[in-house]
Amino acid sequence: MYKKKCSRNPSLKHLNTFAIDITAKKIVFVTTIQQLIEISKKCKLYNIPYIILGEASNILFLQNYTGVVIFNRIKGIKIIEQHDSWLLHVSSGEKWHNLVKLTLNLGIFGLENLAFIPGYIGSAAIQNIGAYGLEFKDICQYVEILSLKNCTKMKIYKKFCQFSYRNSIFKYKYENEYAIIKVGIKILKNWKPIILSSMKHYIQKKNINAYQIFNIICKIRKNKLPDPKKTGNAGSFFKNPIITQKKLKKLISLYKSIPYFPQKNSLVKISAGWLIDNYKFNNIHIGDASIYQKQKLILINKKNATPQDIIQLAKIIHSCILNKFHISLEPEIDFIGAFGKIKSLDVLNHKVY
Ligand code: FAD
Ligand code: EPU
């Protein structure tokens, strides 16, 4: 019935970018909405948990999963040209980076700053992915969700998605028993390059085009980030903290070089990578878990790290940064326990797990 085989208690080692060797009761790849509905109904009937995933590039499994892992591969892209914009209707099981490449090949410019981000469309919306001056929210028109309770679909327009830094309404109100099935993306035709100071070093010409930006971003990312095919990781492990001006002033008085980025409401974002870098953990490792030396916000699985290794390392980092800088780092990735998602701060604060 499903596109790929369903086997019992299979390992997920090659199906999560952290390369954690845990098992699930079952792994299923769905290619249609009907398949998604059927498998979720079956799970509910037998009281088995289930979780919907894309590439599993933003999660950490903490234990063997007792339920069904559903990998969403529902495909479809429809592009409509309007006089001032392009409207893209994209199914949630399309790969994000493939969409970026496809649009550029069609001469549709605007997604290039989000090039080379792993994962699928569904999670791009949930997570409000962002990089190099652009976030998913900037090009989102709507997100379509499916209730797995009553099988109804609902289109949530951007202004109701409550997007913010790595956050959206799909992380709380529409989290359990909802699937993202489609997103609408609107790209205006009056393209302007988005160039951050971190990109300037790579730019030679004044009149830069979208293809060149795409190539620069891919080059920066390939240089700086570990390739999950070779080294297990889930990108930034923690979020960049957003703090008040008062707290920033205090930090600057102690650490003059701390980088910061002004946000709305006179708040500032500071760099969690800088905090970890400046703590000088000196090649710390717990089992096969360690900090990626070129980008210290990324925790890596060198080969056979267990979830306990990663969590122990994350707990050490969390408590050292709290003690030294009085900042509580919040994980960026989702933690998945034996029965489903677990609040990541509860894990780091030793409340569970
Ligand atoms: P998954 O990890 O599979 O799922 C994430 C969460 O979304 C889970 O809770 C899952 O249950 C839920 N979910 C997924 N699909 C659905 C659906 N259809 N319906 C309901 N729930 C669903 N992120 C950035 O924002 N910017 C970056 O620059 C960036 N760089 C990265 C670099 C590397 C090397 C890596 C490994 C990761 C990086 N990430 C980055 C993080 C990650 O790629 C993104 O968060 C991505 O959107 C995750 O997609 P995914 O399909 O792998 O989601
Ligand atoms: N820095 C250090 N040491 C480090 C890492 C960073 O000092 O080890 C400082 C440097 O000053 C650097 C600054 O932090 O200039 C920012 O670093 P970087 O440009 O690498 O970005 P980041 O803030 O660490 C965020 C996102 C990334 C995204 C990049 C590029 C978060 C949690 N992470 O990282 O997204 O690709 O910006 O825009 O917001 C992800 O979400 O998984 C992810 C990789």
XYZ file of C-alpha atoms and ligand atoms in Angstrom:
450
model
C 0.000 0.000 0.000
C 2.816 2.429 0.869
C 5.612 3.419 -1.449
C 8.401 1.853 0.551
C 8.586 -1.212 2.703
C 7.235 -1.271 6.267
C 9.476 -3.426 8.471
C 9.366 -4.162 12.206
C 11.587 -2.344 14.757
C 13.894 -0.984 12.056
C 16.848 1.277 12.860
C 16.601 4.986 12.116
C 20.395 5.489 12.074
C 20.413 6.413 8.371
C 17.130 8.287 8.579
C 18.068 11.094 10.974
C 20.872 13.570 10.237
C 22.259 13.184 13.795
C 22.799 9.507 12.823
C 21.497 8.315 16.184
C 21.100 4.549 16.221
C 17.637 4.031 17.653
C 14.687 2.038 16.415
C 11.007 2.673 15.770
C 8.171 0.206 15.919
C 7.633 0.871 12.229
C 8.819 3.260 9.523
C 6.443 4.318 6.783
C 6.925 6.614 3.786
C 3.685 8.233 2.644
C 3.241 9.766 -0.796
C -0.429 10.768 -0.634
C -2.714 12.491 1.841
C -4.918 9.379 1.833
C -2.000 7.222 2.993
C -1.227 9.714 5.744
C -4.848 9.621 6.930
C -4.980 5.813 6.820
C -1.788 5.246 8.795
C -2.683 7.843 11.437
C -6.173 6.281 11.795
C -4.619 2.831 12.214
C -2.240 4.131 14.879
C -5.123 5.705 16.782
C -7.191 2.525 16.518
C -4.390 0.452 18.077
C -3.333 3.234 20.446
C 0.164 3.481 18.948
C 1.970 6.841 18.855
C 3.044 8.286 15.532
C 5.205 11.157 14.416
C 5.424 12.889 11.032
C 8.924 13.742 9.836
C 10.575 15.208 6.766
C 14.324 14.546 6.753
C 14.719 14.343 10.555
C 17.333 17.114 10.305
C 16.000 19.155 13.207
C 15.381 16.528 15.854
C 17.176 14.390 18.387
C 15.737 10.977 19.217
C 16.322 10.316 22.927
C 15.168 6.683 23.041
C 13.826 3.916 20.838
C 10.522 5.218 19.509
C 7.589 3.017 20.469
C 5.407 4.144 17.587
C 5.295 4.641 13.823
C 7.619 7.157 12.182
C 5.874 8.567 9.129
C 8.203 10.145 6.576
C 6.216 12.579 4.497
C 6.914 12.382 0.754
C 3.734 13.988 -0.568
C 4.884 15.759 -3.720
C 3.570 18.433 -6.076
C 4.559 21.928 -7.180
C 2.259 24.320 -9.029
C 3.575 27.707 -10.157
C 1.292 30.532 -11.203
C 2.594 33.733 -12.774
C 0.919 37.005 -11.868
C 1.800 40.444 -13.218
C 3.968 41.410 -10.219
C 4.699 38.076 -8.553
C 4.922 34.293 -8.710
C 2.663 32.107 -6.595
C 4.049 28.703 -5.685
C 1.783 26.010 -4.261
C 4.113 23.360 -2.886
C 3.277 20.055 -1.213
C 4.946 19.477 2.133
C 6.932 16.397 1.051
C 9.062 18.343 -1.458
C 12.676 19.003 -0.483
C 13.345 22.622 0.417
C 16.676 22.929 -1.416
C 15.190 21.326 -4.575
C 12.560 24.071 -4.601
C 15.267 26.741 -4.312
C 17.139 25.206 -7.276
C 13.975 24.738 -9.349
C 12.883 28.362 -8.941
C 16.328 29.663 -9.902
C 16.376 27.430 -12.990
C 13.010 28.904 -13.979
C 14.312 32.457 -13.526
C 12.292 33.044 -10.353
C 14.540 34.865 -7.906
C 14.032 35.312 -4.175
C 14.726 32.021 -2.393
C 18.510 31.955 -2.978
C 19.468 33.148 0.538
C 17.792 30.033 1.928
C 19.843 27.706 -0.263
C 21.325 24.462 1.038
C 19.123 24.144 4.128
C 18.335 20.453 4.660
C 14.777 19.251 5.156
C 11.372 19.303 3.543
C 8.781 22.016 2.931
C 6.498 21.079 5.851
C 9.112 21.706 8.468
C 10.377 24.849 6.728
C 7.024 26.389 7.624
C 6.786 24.984 11.163
C 10.318 26.067 11.970
C 10.193 29.347 9.999
C 13.611 28.444 8.618
C 16.008 31.304 8.210
C 19.491 32.133 7.025
C 21.453 35.058 5.616
C 18.813 37.742 6.089
C 15.759 35.802 4.894
C 13.148 33.760 6.758
C 10.372 31.515 5.462
C 7.822 34.043 6.778
C 9.128 36.662 4.320
C 7.930 34.645 1.322
C 5.044 32.692 2.868
C 1.507 33.330 1.663
C -0.289 30.524 3.519
C 0.213 27.140 5.164
C -2.349 24.380 4.599
C -2.887 21.901 7.405
C -4.818 18.686 7.729
C -6.511 17.734 10.972
C -5.835 14.044 11.583
C -8.742 14.004 14.041
C -11.482 14.825 11.558
C -9.601 14.890 8.213
C -10.504 18.500 7.447
C -8.099 20.846 5.699
C -7.502 24.417 6.728
C -5.547 27.213 5.023
C -3.819 29.490 7.526
C -2.783 32.761 5.931
C 0.590 34.224 6.864
C -0.712 36.870 9.230
C -2.321 34.145 11.367
C 0.730 31.838 11.374
C 2.374 33.769 14.251
C 5.795 33.415 12.718
C 8.769 34.573 14.741
C 12.404 33.515 15.068
C 12.367 29.692 14.562
C 8.776 29.609 15.722
C 5.186 29.515 14.457
C 1.659 28.575 15.498
C 2.411 25.065 14.151
C 4.679 24.474 17.153
C 1.883 24.790 19.689
C -1.753 25.332 18.617
C -1.564 23.095 15.533
C 1.066 20.666 16.726
C -0.578 17.416 17.795
C -2.786 15.605 15.322
C -2.147 18.110 12.542
C -0.035 17.645 9.439
C 1.299 20.389 7.237
C 0.295 19.348 3.745
C 0.991 22.345 1.538
C 2.450 25.845 1.603
C 1.827 28.859 -0.567
C 4.839 31.001 -1.398
C 4.674 34.443 -2.971
C 7.763 35.814 -4.687
C 7.656 39.400 -5.912
C 9.167 40.077 -9.335
C 11.013 43.246 -8.281
C 13.974 41.226 -7.035
C 16.598 42.913 -4.872
C 19.663 41.125 -3.510
C 19.894 40.521 0.242
C 23.535 40.871 1.220
C 24.731 40.539 4.794
C 28.159 41.646 5.980
C 29.174 37.981 6.398
C 28.690 37.535 2.617
C 30.626 40.620 1.480
C 34.011 38.916 1.564
C 32.821 36.598 -1.243
C 31.415 39.324 -3.500
C 33.648 40.683 -6.255
C 31.206 42.493 -8.561
C 28.799 45.340 -7.811
C 25.913 43.985 -9.891
C 25.357 40.664 -8.266
C 22.632 38.294 -9.488
C 20.568 35.624 -7.728
C 22.650 32.737 -9.137
C 25.818 34.281 -7.720
C 24.168 34.729 -4.317
C 23.042 31.089 -4.438
C 26.629 29.980 -5.177
C 28.075 32.187 -2.418
C 25.615 30.884 0.171
C 26.305 27.265 -0.823
C 30.055 27.913 -0.599
C 29.842 29.587 2.844
C 27.628 26.806 4.162
C 29.812 24.014 2.750
C 32.861 25.631 4.398
C 31.257 26.271 7.751
C 28.719 23.507 8.416
C 29.318 19.779 8.836
C 27.915 17.567 6.074
C 25.364 15.260 7.757
C 26.308 12.504 5.286
C 29.754 12.422 6.892
C 29.232 13.800 10.413
C 25.971 13.461 12.295
C 24.401 16.791 13.317
C 21.124 18.708 13.276
C 22.422 22.197 12.485
C 22.385 24.746 15.310
C 21.649 22.853 18.518
C 20.596 25.994 20.439
C 18.775 29.162 19.396
C 20.493 32.520 19.460
C 19.233 34.181 22.673
C 17.143 37.344 22.412
C 17.838 39.652 25.352
C 17.046 43.138 26.613
C 19.246 46.227 26.054
C 19.926 46.292 29.796
C 21.309 42.763 29.777
C 23.313 43.536 26.623
C 24.937 46.580 28.243
C 26.025 44.420 31.166
C 27.491 41.815 28.804
C 29.297 44.455 26.703
C 30.846 45.931 29.834
C 32.431 42.530 30.487
C 32.943 41.233 26.925
C 33.543 44.083 24.472
C 33.658 41.934 21.330
C 30.307 40.173 21.777
C 28.392 40.359 18.464
C 24.757 41.477 18.668
C 21.945 42.122 16.222
C 19.115 44.607 16.981
C 15.591 43.160 16.817
C 12.069 44.582 17.113
C 10.870 46.092 20.435
C 14.400 47.243 21.337
C 15.516 43.675 21.987
C 18.805 42.261 20.703
C 19.851 38.854 19.424
C 23.235 37.663 20.559
C 25.228 34.839 19.120
C 25.013 31.538 21.023
C 27.962 30.308 18.916
C 30.069 33.182 20.275
C 29.072 32.380 23.883
C 30.063 28.727 23.462
C 33.246 29.682 21.585
C 34.223 32.121 24.323
C 33.613 29.688 27.136
C 36.553 27.717 25.678
C 35.351 24.176 26.210
C 38.691 22.984 24.773
C 37.805 20.005 22.635
C 35.292 18.607 25.083
C 33.671 15.326 24.115
C 31.285 12.900 25.790
C 31.590 9.524 24.096
C 31.345 10.348 20.403
C 29.464 13.624 21.004
C 31.389 16.863 20.641
C 31.271 20.486 19.529
C 31.946 21.231 15.838
C 35.136 23.256 15.853
C 34.324 25.472 12.830
C 30.870 26.454 14.187
C 30.440 25.925 17.899
C 26.657 26.178 17.916
C 26.586 22.760 16.259
C 26.903 19.545 18.258
C 28.140 16.539 16.331
C 27.992 12.787 16.468
C 31.486 11.723 15.441
C 30.397 8.135 14.850
C 28.446 6.211 17.427
C 27.231 8.844 19.905
C 24.207 7.816 21.918
C 21.388 10.254 22.713
C 22.685 10.237 26.320
C 26.120 11.441 25.101
C 24.576 14.328 23.166
C 22.272 15.285 26.042
C 25.064 15.137 28.620
C 27.177 17.428 26.446
C 24.221 19.791 25.882
C 23.551 19.882 29.652
C 27.182 20.812 30.360
C 27.124 23.573 27.744
C 23.760 24.824 29.012
C 24.852 25.018 32.654
C 28.316 26.500 31.910
C 26.817 29.261 29.732
C 24.216 29.932 32.430
C 26.885 30.207 35.122
C 29.255 32.378 33.128
C 26.928 34.641 31.118
C 23.616 34.256 33.032
C 21.879 33.217 29.830
C 19.764 30.079 29.533
C 20.284 28.643 26.054
C 17.159 27.135 24.534
C 17.516 24.164 22.191
C 16.563 24.866 18.602
C 15.870 21.245 17.758
C 12.970 19.016 18.852
C 13.599 16.190 21.307
C 11.701 12.966 20.637
C 11.223 10.488 23.470
C 9.828 6.946 23.410
C 6.241 8.205 23.006
C 6.657 11.567 21.273
C 7.999 15.080 21.629
C 9.461 16.135 24.987
C 9.958 19.750 26.101
C 13.664 20.316 25.483
C 14.206 22.696 28.410
C 12.708 20.107 30.785
C 15.378 17.681 29.582
C 18.225 20.179 30.034
C 16.911 21.256 33.418
C 16.946 17.608 34.582
C 13.140 17.525 35.018
C 12.655 14.569 32.667
C 14.890 12.007 30.945
P 12.212 17.195 10.674
O 13.437 17.260 11.489
O 11.884 15.918 9.997
O 10.978 17.639 11.568
C 11.077 18.751 12.413
C 9.775 18.901 13.211
O 8.684 19.215 12.348
C 9.367 17.612 13.936
O 8.822 17.975 15.185
C 8.309 17.004 13.047
O 7.402 16.194 13.751
C 7.649 18.226 12.451
N 7.151 17.982 11.080
C 7.914 17.799 9.966
N 7.121 17.722 8.872
C 5.844 17.827 9.306
C 4.571 17.832 8.636
N 4.445 17.698 7.323
N 3.462 17.985 9.412
C 3.558 18.124 10.763
N 4.734 18.130 11.436
C 5.849 17.979 10.717
N 17.508 25.516 9.825
C 17.383 26.818 9.543
O 16.358 27.428 9.833
N 18.391 27.518 8.952
C 19.553 26.945 8.606
O 20.438 27.601 8.078
C 19.715 25.551 8.876
N 20.864 24.925 8.569
C 21.010 23.597 8.855
C 22.203 22.966 8.493
C 22.382 21.614 8.762
C 23.683 20.947 8.382
C 21.354 20.864 9.380
C 21.528 19.399 9.638
C 20.161 21.483 9.738
C 19.973 22.863 9.478
N 18.800 23.533 9.814
C 18.647 24.856 9.506
C 17.732 22.827 10.543
C 16.764 22.033 9.619
O 17.347 21.779 8.385
C 15.456 22.772 9.402
O 14.813 23.019 10.621
C 14.505 21.988 8.484
O 13.407 22.785 8.158
C 14.044 20.664 9.092
O 13.348 19.950 8.099
P 13.061 18.412 8.244
O 12.197 18.018 7.094
O 14.314 17.663 8.404
O 12.231 18.381 9.598
N 30.362 32.888 16.216
C 31.514 32.657 16.915
N 31.948 31.378 17.061
C 31.276 30.318 16.540
C 30.085 30.541 15.833
C 29.647 31.846 15.675
O 32.144 33.604 17.431
O 31.727 29.182 16.719
C 29.899 34.284 16.055
C 30.640 35.050 14.958
O 30.755 36.376 15.377
C 29.680 34.997 13.786
C 28.325 35.040 14.503
O 28.530 34.305 15.709
O 29.847 36.062 12.915
C 27.196 34.413 13.729
O 27.567 33.113 13.308
P 26.919 32.441 12.003
O 26.886 33.413 10.863
O 27.582 31.144 11.768
O 25.416 32.229 12.399
P 24.713 31.680 13.697
O 24.056 32.830 14.378
O 25.619 30.838 14.514
C 22.422 31.349 12.505
C 21.425 30.252 12.361
C 21.865 29.276 11.281
C 22.013 30.028 9.966
C 23.047 31.132 10.148
C 23.234 31.981 8.909
C 20.360 30.007 14.509
C 20.206 29.197 15.739
N 21.241 29.565 13.620
O 23.615 30.744 13.020
O 20.839 28.298 11.122
O 22.416 29.159 8.930
O 22.637 31.992 11.241
O 22.208 32.895 8.775
O 19.688 31.025 14.362
C 20.066 26.249 12.035
O 19.054 26.853 12.381
O 20.207 25.013 12.229
C 21.143 26.977 11.370
C 22.293 26.404 11.004
